[in-house]
XYZ file of C-alpha atoms in Angstrom:
204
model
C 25.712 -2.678 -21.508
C 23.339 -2.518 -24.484
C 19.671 -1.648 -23.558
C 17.364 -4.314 -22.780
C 13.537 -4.236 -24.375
C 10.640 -5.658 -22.727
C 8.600 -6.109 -25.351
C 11.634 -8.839 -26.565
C 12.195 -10.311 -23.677
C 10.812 -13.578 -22.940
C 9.167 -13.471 -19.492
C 9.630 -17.091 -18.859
C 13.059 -16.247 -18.246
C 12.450 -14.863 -15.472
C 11.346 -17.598 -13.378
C 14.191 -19.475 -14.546
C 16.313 -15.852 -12.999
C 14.367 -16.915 -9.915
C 14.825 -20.540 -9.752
C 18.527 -19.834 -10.094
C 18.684 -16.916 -7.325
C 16.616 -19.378 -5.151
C 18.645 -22.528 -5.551
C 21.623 -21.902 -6.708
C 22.778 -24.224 -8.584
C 21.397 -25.168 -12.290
C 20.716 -28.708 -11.448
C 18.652 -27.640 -8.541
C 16.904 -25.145 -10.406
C 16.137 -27.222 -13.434
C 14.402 -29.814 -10.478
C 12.458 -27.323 -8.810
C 10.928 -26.047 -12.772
C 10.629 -29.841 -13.983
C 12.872 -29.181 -16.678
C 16.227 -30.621 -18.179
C 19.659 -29.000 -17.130
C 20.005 -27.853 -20.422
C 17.304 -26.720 -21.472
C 18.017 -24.400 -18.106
C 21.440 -23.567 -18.707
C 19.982 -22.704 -22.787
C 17.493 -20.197 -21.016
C 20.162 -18.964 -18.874
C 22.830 -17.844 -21.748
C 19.319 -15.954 -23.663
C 19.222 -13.972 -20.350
C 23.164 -13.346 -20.332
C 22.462 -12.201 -24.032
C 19.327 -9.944 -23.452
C 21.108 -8.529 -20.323
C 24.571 -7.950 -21.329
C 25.804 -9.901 -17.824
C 27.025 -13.568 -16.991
C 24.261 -13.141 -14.197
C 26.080 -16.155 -12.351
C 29.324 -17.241 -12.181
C 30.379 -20.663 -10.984
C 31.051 -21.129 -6.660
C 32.196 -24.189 -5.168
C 29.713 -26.887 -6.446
C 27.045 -24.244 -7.109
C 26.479 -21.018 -8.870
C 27.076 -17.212 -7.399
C 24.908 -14.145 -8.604
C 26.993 -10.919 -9.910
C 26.180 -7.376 -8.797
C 23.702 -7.209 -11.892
C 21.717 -10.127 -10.952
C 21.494 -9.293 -7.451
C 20.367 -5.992 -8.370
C 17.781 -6.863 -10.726
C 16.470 -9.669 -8.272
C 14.867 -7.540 -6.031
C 12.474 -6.179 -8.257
C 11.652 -9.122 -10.369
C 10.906 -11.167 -7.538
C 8.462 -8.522 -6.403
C 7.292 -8.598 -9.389
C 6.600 -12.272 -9.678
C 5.434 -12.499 -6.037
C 2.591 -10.060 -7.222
C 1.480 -11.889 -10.107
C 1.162 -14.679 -7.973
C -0.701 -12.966 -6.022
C -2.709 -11.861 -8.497
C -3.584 -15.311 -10.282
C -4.124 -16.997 -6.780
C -7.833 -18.446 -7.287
C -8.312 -18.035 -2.990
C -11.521 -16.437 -1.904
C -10.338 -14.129 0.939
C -11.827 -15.084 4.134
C -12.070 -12.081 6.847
C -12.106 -14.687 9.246
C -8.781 -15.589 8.955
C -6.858 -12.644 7.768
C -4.356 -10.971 9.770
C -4.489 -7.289 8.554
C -3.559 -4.360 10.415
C -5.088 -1.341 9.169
C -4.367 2.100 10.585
C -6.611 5.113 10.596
C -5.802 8.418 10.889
C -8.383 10.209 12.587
C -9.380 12.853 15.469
C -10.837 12.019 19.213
C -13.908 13.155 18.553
C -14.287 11.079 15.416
C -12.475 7.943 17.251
C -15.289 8.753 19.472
C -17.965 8.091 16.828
C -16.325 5.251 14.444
C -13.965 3.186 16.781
C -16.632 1.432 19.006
C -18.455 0.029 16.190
C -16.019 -0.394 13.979
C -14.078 -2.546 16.329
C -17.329 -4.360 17.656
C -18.233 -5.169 13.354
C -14.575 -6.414 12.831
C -14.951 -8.558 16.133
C -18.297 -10.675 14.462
C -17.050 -10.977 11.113
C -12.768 -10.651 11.242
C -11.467 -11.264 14.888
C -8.186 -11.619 14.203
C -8.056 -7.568 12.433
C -6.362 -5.330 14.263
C -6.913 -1.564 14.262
C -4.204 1.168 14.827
C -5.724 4.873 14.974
C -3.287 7.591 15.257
C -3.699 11.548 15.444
C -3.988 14.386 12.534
C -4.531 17.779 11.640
C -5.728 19.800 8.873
C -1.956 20.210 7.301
C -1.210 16.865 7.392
C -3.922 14.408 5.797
C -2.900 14.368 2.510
C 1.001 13.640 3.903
C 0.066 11.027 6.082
C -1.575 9.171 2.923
C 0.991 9.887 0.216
C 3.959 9.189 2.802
C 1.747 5.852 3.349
C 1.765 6.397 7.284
C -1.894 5.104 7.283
C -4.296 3.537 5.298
C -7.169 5.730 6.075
C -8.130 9.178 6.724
C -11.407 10.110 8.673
C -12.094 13.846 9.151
C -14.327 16.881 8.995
C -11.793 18.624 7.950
C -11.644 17.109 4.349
C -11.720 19.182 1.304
C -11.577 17.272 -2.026
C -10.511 20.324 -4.211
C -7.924 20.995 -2.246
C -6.432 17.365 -2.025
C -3.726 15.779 -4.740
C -5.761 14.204 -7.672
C -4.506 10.436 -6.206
C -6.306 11.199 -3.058
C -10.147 10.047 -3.478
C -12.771 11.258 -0.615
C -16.465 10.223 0.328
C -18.542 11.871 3.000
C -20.111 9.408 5.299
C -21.951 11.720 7.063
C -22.492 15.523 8.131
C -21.671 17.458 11.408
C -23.841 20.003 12.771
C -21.920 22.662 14.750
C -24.136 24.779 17.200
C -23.404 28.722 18.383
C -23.674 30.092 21.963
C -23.997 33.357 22.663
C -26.011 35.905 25.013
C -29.502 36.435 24.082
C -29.391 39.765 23.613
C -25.983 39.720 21.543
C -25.706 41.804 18.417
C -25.712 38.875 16.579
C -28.854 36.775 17.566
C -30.711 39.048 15.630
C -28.861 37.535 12.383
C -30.331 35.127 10.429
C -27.201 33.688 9.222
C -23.924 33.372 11.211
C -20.633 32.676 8.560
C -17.331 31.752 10.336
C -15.245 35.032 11.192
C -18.293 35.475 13.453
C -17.083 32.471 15.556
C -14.263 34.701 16.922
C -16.476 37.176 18.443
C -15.880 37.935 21.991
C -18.367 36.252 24.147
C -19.292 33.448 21.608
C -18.262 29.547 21.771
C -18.801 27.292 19.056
C-alpha cells in the first residue's frame, strides 16, 4: 500500500468518504452533498488512488465499505465532527448545557467548595451536574492524565513535582494550627517545621 501524504491530499474528499460511509450508496451520497453522481464517483476513484484501496465495493443496490475504509472511518469522522464543532458560530448558553463535570477532591475541601459551587451552578446552569470523588497525594496527577476527572482540588498540590501537561493555581491558603502543653519543650520555639508534628503529645 504506497504511503499516503497529507499535505496532497485533498480534504474535500473526505466528506465525500463520509457521505459514502453514511449513505451508502453513491446516488444517495451525491444528494445529501448537492452534487452530480459523477462528479462523486470522480472524487471517489482520487481517494481509491491516494489510498491504495477500492474503499467500497458494490452490495445489493448499494455500496459496502472494505476493512480499510472502515478503519480509517473512525478517525476521520472524529475528525470532521470536531471541526464542526469548531466552526459552529453558537454562543454557549450555561443555561442549557448538560455537562457533567467531576472533581476530584478531599472532605474537607468538599466541605469548603461544594456548597457554593453547587448553589452558583444552580442560578446561572441548572441543568450542570457535579460528580466529586476521593484522592490522595499519590494519585492526582493519575486521576488527570488517566482522565478519571476533570478537576483536581487539593492542599496537597505541588507544581514542581507534577508532569509539565498538568497546570495548577492556588485559590487560596490553609492555615494549620499546633497543640501542645504549655510547658512543652517546644512552645518555647519560635518556629515549628514539620518532623515536629510527630512529637509525642502534639496534634496538628
Amino acid at each position: 500500500m504506497p504511503a499516503v501524504s497529507f499535505r496532497a491530499l485533498d480534504l474535500n474528499l473526505l466528506k465525500v468518504f463520509e457521505a459514502l460511509m453514511t449513505e451508502g450508496s453513491v446516488t444517495r451520497a451525491a444528494n445529501a452533498l448537492t452534487m452530480t453522481q459523477p462528479a462523486v464517483s470522480n472524487a471517489l476513484a482520487r481517494l481509491r488512488e491516494a489510498l491504495g484501496d477500492p474503499l467500497f465495493v458494490r452490495s445489493g443496490t448499494g455500496i459496502s465499505p472494505t476493512q480499510r475504509a472502515v478503519a480509517l472511518w473512525e478517525p476521520i469522522g472524529e475528525a470532521l465532527e470536531r471541526m464542526r464543532g469548531a466552526l459552529d458560530e453558537q454562543v454557549f448558553d450555561p443555561g442549557r448545557a448538560q455537562i457533567e463535570f467531576s472533581l476530584s477532591m478531599s472532605d474537607y475541601v468538599a466541605s469548603l467548595v461544594v456548597p457554593k459551587l453547587v448553589n452558583h451552578l444552580g442560578e446561572i446552569a441548572p441543568k450542570t451536574r457535579v460528580h466529586t470523588v476521593p484522592n490522595t497525594v499519590v494519585e492526582i496527577a493519575d486521576q488527570l492524565e488517566d482522565n478519571r476527572v476533570d478537576c483536581v482540588l487539593s492542599v496537597y498540590v505541588n507544581e514542581a513535582q507534577q508532569p509539565a501537561a498538568i497546570r495548577s493555581r492556588s485559590l487560596w491558603t490553609v492555615d494549620y494550627a499546633c497543640f501542645m502543653r504549655r510547658d512543652h519543650p517546644l512552645a518555647a520555639g519560635k518556629r515549628l517545621g514539620t518532623r515536629g508534628s510527630s512529637t509525642p503529645g502534639m496534634s496538628m
